[in-house]
Tab-separated table of C-alpha atoms and ligand atoms in Angstrom:
chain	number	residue	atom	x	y	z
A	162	UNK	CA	8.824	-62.917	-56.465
A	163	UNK	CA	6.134	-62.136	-59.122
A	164	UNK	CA	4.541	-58.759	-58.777
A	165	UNK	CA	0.958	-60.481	-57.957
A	166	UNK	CA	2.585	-62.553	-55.345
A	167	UNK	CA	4.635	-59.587	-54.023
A	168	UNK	CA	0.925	-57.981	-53.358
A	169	UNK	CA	-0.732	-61.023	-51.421
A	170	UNK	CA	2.588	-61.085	-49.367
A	171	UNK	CA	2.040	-57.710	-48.441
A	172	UNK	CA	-1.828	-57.601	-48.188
A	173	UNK	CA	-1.182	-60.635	-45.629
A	174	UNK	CA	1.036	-58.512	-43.740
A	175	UNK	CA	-0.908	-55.599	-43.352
A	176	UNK	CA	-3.655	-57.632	-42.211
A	177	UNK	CA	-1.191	-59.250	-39.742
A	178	UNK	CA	-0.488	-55.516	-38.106
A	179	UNK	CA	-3.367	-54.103	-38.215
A	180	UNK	CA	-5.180	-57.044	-36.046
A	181	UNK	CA	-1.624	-55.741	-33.366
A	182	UNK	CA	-3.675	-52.391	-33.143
A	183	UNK	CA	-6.152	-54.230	-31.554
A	184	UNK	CA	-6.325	-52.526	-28.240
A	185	UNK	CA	-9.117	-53.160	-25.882
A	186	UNK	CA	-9.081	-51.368	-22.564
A	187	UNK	CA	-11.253	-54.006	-21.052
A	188	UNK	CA	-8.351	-56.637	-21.062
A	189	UNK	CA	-6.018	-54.649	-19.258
A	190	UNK	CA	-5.117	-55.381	-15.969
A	191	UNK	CA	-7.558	-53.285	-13.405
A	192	UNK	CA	-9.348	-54.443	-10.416
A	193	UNK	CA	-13.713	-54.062	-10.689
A	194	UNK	CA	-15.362	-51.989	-8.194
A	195	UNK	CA	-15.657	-53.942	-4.777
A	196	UNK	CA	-12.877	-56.625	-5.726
A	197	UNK	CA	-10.776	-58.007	-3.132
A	198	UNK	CA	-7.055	-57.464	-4.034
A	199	UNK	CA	-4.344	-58.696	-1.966
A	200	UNK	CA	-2.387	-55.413	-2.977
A	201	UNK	CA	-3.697	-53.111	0.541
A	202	UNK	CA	-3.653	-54.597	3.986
A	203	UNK	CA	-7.364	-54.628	3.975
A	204	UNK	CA	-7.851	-56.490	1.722
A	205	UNK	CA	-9.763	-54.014	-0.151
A	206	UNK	CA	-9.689	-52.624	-4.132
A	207	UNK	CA	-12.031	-49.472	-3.721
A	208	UNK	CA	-9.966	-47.098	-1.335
A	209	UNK	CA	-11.451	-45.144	1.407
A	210	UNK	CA	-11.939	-41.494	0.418
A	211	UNK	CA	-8.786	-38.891	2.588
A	212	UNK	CA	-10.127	-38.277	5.784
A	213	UNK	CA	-12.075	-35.008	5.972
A	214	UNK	CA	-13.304	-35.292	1.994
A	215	UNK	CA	-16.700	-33.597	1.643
A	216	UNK	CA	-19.381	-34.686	-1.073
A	217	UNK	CA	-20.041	-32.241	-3.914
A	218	UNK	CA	-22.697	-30.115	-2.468
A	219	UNK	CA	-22.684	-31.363	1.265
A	220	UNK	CA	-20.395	-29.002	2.652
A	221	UNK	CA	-23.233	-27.529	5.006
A	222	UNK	CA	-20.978	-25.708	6.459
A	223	UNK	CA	-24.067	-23.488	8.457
A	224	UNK	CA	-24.980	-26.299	11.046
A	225	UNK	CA	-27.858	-23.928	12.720
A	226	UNK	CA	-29.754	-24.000	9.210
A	227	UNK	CA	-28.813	-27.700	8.006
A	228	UNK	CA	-29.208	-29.309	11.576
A	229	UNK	CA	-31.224	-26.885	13.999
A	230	UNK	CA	-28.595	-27.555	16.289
A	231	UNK	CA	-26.236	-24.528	18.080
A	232	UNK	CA	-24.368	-26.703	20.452
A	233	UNK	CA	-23.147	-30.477	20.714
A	234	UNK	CA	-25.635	-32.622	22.879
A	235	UNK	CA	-24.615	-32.413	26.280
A	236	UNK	CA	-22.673	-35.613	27.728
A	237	UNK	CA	-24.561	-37.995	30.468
A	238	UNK	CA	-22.772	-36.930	33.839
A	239	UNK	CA	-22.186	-39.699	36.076
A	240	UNK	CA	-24.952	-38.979	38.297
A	241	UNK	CA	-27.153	-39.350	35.874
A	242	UNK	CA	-28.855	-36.005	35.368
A	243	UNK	CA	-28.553	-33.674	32.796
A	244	UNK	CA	-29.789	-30.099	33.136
A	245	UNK	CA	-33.040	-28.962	31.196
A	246	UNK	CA	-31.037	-25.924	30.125
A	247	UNK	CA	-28.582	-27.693	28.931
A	248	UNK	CA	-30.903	-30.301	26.922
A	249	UNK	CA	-32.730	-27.141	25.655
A	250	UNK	CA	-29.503	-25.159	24.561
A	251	UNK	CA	-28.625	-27.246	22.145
A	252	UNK	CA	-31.575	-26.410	19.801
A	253	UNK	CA	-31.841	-23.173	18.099
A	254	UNK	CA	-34.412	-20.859	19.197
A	255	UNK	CA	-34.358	-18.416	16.603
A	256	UNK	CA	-35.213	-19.263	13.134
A	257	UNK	CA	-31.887	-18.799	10.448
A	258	UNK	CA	-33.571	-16.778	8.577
A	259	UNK	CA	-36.641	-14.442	8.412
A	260	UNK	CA	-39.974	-15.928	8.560
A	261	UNK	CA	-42.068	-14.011	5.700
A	262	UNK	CA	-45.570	-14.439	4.660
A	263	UNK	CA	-44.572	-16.240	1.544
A	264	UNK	CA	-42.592	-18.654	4.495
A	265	UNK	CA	-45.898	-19.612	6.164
A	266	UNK	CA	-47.865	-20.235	3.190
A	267	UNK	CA	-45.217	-22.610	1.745
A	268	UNK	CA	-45.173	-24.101	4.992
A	269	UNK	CA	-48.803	-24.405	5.417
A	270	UNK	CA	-48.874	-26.259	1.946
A	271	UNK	CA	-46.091	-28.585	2.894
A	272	UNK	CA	-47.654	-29.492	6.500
A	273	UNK	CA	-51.030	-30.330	4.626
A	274	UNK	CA	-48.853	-32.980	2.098
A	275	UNK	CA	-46.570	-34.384	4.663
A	276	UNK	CA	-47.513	-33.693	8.815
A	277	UNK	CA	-51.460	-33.429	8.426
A	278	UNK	CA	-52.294	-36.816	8.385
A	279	UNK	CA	-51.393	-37.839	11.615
A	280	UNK	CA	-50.577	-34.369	13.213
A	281	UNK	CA	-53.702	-32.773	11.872
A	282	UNK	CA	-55.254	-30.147	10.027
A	283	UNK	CA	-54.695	-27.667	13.118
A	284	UNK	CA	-51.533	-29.553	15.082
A	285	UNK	CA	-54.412	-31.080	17.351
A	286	UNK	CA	-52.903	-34.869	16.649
A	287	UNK	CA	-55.929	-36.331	15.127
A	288	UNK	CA	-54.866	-36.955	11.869
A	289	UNK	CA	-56.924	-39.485	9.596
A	290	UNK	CA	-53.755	-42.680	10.220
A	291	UNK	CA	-54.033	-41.872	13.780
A	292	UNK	CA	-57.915	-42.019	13.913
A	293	UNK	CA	-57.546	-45.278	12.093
A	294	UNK	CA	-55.477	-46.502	15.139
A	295	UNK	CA	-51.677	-45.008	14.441
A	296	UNK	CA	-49.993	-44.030	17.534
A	297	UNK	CA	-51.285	-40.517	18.452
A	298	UNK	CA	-48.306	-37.866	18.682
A	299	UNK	CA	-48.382	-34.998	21.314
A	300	UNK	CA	-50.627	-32.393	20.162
A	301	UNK	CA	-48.616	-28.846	18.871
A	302	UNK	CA	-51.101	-27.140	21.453
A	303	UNK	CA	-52.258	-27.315	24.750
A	304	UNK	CA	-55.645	-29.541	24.393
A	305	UNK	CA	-58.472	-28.697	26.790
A	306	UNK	CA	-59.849	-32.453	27.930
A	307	UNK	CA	-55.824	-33.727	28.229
A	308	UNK	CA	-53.722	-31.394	30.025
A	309	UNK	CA	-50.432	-33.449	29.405
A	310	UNK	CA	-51.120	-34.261	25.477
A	311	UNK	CA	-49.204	-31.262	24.343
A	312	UNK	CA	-45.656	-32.422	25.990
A	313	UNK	CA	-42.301	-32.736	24.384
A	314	UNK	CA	-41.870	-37.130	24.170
A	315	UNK	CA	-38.564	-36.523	23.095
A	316	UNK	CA	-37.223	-33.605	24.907
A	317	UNK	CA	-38.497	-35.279	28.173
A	318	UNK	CA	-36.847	-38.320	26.619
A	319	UNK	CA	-33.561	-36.667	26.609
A	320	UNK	CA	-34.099	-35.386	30.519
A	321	UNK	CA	-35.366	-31.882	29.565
A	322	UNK	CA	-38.324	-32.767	31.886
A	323	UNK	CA	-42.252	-31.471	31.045
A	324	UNK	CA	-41.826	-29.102	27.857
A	325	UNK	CA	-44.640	-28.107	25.877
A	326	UNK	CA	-44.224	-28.112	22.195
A	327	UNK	CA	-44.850	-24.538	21.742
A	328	UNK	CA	-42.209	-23.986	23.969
A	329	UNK	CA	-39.953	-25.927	22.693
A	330	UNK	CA	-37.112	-24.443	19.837
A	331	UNK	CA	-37.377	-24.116	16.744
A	332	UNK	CA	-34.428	-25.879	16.139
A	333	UNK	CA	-35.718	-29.016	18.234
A	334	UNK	CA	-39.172	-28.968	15.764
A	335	UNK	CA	-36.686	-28.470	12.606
A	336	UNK	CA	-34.415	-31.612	14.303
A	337	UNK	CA	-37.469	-34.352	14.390
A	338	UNK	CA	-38.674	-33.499	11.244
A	339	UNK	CA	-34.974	-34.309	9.920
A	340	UNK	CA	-34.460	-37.297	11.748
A	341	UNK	CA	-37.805	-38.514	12.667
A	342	UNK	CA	-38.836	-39.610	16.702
A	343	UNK	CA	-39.703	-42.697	17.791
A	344	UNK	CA	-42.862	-43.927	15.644
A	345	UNK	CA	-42.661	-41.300	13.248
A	346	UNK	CA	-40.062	-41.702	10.542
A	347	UNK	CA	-37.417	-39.327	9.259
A	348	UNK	CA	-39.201	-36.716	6.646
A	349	UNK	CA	-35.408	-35.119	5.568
A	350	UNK	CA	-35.706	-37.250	1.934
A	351	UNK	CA	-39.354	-35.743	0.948
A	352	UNK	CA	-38.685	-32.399	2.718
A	353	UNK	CA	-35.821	-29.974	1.885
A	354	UNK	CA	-34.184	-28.359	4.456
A	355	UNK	CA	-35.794	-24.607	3.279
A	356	UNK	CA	-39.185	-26.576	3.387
A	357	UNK	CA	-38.501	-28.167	7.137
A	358	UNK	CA	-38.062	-24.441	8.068
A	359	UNK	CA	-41.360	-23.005	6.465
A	360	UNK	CA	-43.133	-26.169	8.092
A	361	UNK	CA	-41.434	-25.674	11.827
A	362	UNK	CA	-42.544	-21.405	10.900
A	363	UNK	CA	-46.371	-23.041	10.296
A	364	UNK	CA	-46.526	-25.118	13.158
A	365	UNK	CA	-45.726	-21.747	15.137
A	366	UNK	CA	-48.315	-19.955	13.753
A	367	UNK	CA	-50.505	-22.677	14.820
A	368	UNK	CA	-49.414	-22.738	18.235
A	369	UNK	CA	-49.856	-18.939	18.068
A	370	UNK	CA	-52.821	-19.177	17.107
A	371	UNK	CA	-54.042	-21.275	19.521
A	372	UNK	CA	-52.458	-19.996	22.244
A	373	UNK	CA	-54.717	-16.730	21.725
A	374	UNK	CA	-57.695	-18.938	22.108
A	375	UNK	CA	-59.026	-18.808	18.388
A	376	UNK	CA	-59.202	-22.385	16.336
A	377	UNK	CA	-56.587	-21.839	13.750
A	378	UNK	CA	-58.547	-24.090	11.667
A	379	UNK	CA	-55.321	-24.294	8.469
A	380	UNK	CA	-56.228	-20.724	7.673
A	381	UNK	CA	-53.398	-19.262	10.576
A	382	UNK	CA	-52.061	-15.935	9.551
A	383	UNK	CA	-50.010	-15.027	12.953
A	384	UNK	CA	-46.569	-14.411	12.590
A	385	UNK	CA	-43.778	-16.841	14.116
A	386	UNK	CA	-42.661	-16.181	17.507
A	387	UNK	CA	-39.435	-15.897	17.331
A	388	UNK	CA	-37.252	-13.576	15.063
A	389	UNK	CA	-34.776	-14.605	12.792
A	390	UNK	CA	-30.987	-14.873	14.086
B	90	HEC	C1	-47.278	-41.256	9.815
B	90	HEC	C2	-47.650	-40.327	10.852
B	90	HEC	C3	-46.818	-39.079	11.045
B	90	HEC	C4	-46.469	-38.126	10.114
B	90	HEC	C5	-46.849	-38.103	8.653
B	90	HEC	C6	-45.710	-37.129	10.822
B	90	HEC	N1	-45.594	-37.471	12.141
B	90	HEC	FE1	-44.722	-36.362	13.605
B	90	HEC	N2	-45.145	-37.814	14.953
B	90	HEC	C7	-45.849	-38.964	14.690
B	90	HEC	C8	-45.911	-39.785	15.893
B	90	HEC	C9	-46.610	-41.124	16.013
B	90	HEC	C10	-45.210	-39.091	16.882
B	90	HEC	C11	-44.931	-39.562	18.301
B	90	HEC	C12	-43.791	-40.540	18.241
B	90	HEC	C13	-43.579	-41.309	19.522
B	90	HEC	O1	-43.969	-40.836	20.602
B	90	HEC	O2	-42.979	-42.402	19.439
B	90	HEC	C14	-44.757	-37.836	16.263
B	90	HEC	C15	-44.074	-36.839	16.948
B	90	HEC	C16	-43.768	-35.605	16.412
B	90	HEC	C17	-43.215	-34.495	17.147
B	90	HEC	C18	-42.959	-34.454	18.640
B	90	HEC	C19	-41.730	-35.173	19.105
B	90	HEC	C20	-41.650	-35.138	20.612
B	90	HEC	O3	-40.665	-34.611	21.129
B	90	HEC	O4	-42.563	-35.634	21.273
B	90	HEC	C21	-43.047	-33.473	16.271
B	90	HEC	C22	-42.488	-32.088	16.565
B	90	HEC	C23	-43.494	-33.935	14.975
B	90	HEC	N3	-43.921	-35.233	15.100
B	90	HEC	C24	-43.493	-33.184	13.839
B	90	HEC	C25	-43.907	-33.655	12.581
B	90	HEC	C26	-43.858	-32.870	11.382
B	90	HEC	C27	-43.429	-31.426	11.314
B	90	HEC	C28	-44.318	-33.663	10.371
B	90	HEC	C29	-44.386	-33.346	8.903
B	90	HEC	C30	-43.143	-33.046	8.250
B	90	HEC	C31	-44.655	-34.945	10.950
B	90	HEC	N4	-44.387	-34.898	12.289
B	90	HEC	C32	-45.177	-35.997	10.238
B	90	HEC	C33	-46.408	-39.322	13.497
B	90	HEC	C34	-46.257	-38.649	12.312
């Protein structure tokens, strides 16, 4: 073999391996997310996560801050009737942690973005959506021409009987605002958890105020009712 030919010969076979190191990842044998495979039982590629795994981040490990609840809802006897105390006991009463001036005033600003249009500036339930025809919640505070538009829906709902929303725990307040009631929707995806507290603080010092017989009119500056845990 000539030296020139020698070089083509080889040229050619470099060419040859280095088109072998072709490698592409994408051709090797994998299954895509949500492809059936035949390879589990159920019929299903993307495996279930081990029982017990927690998200990044959503341990919430505290359930009286992240849920406002102390206790499990109590199970339907078979007569029929739960107890009010029992309905009642499963809210927290006490806030999780202490209510501070700069706690009201963060929850007076978040009640004016997210509650005051159909609660109201003062927790009265006359909201601009509900005065253009929205269903009208129960007022925060006893109202003096309706002496029955201040009652717990959902508490008497779930057998507690009359309650009136200033009596009711903090922990029930914190508990629709995560998961909504009835017509009203949840509020947990535009309001953080710290937030839902500093709201539920608010809407105490509304009922406080009220209760004493002066129109809080947004400007309420009574402390909470209850101490912290
Ligand atoms: C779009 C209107 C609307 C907004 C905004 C709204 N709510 Fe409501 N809310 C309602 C209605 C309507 C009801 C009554 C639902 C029913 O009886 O079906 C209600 C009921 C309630 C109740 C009483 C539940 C019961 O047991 O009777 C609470 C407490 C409450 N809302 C708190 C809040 C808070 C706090 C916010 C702000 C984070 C808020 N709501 C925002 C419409 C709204």
């Amino acid at each position: 073999m000539t030296a020139p030919r020698l070089s083509m010969a080889l040229c050619a076979a470099l060419a040859l391996g280095a088109s072998g190191c072709y490698q592409d990842m994408a051709l090797q044998p994998k299954l895509k997310p949500q492809e059936p495979t035949s390879f589990w039982a159920d019929g299903r590629s993307t495996r279930p996560p081990v029982e017990g795994t927690i998200a990044r981040g959503a341990l919430n490990e505290d359930t009286w801050y992240f849920t406002g609840k102390v206790k499990e809802a109590p199970s339907t006897p078979t007569t029929g009737t739960v107890s009010a105390v029992e309905v009642l006991g499963q809210y927290a009463d006490a806030f999780p942690e202490p209510v501070t001036e700069a706690t009201l005033k963060r929850g007076r600003e978040r009640y004016n973005i997210y509650c005051n249009v159909c609660h109201g500036q003062t927790g009265a339930a006359d909201g601009t959506i509900v005065m253009r025809g929205f269903l009208k919640p129960p007022a925060f505070w006893e109202q003096a021409d309706d002496k029955r538009a201040h009652l717990s829906r959902g508490l008497k709902y779930q057998g507690a009987g009359d309650v009136a929303l200033a009596d009711a725990p903090v922990g029930y307040l914190f508990h629709v605002i995560t998961h909504g009631y009835g017509a009203m929707g949840t509020y947990s995806a535009q309001v953080p958890v710290a937030d839902r507290w500093a709201i539920v603080a608010y809407i105490r010092a509304l009922q406080e105020a009220n209760r004493k017989g002066g129109v809080a009119a947004n400007t309420a500056a009574a402390p909470a009712t209850e101490g912290a845990r």
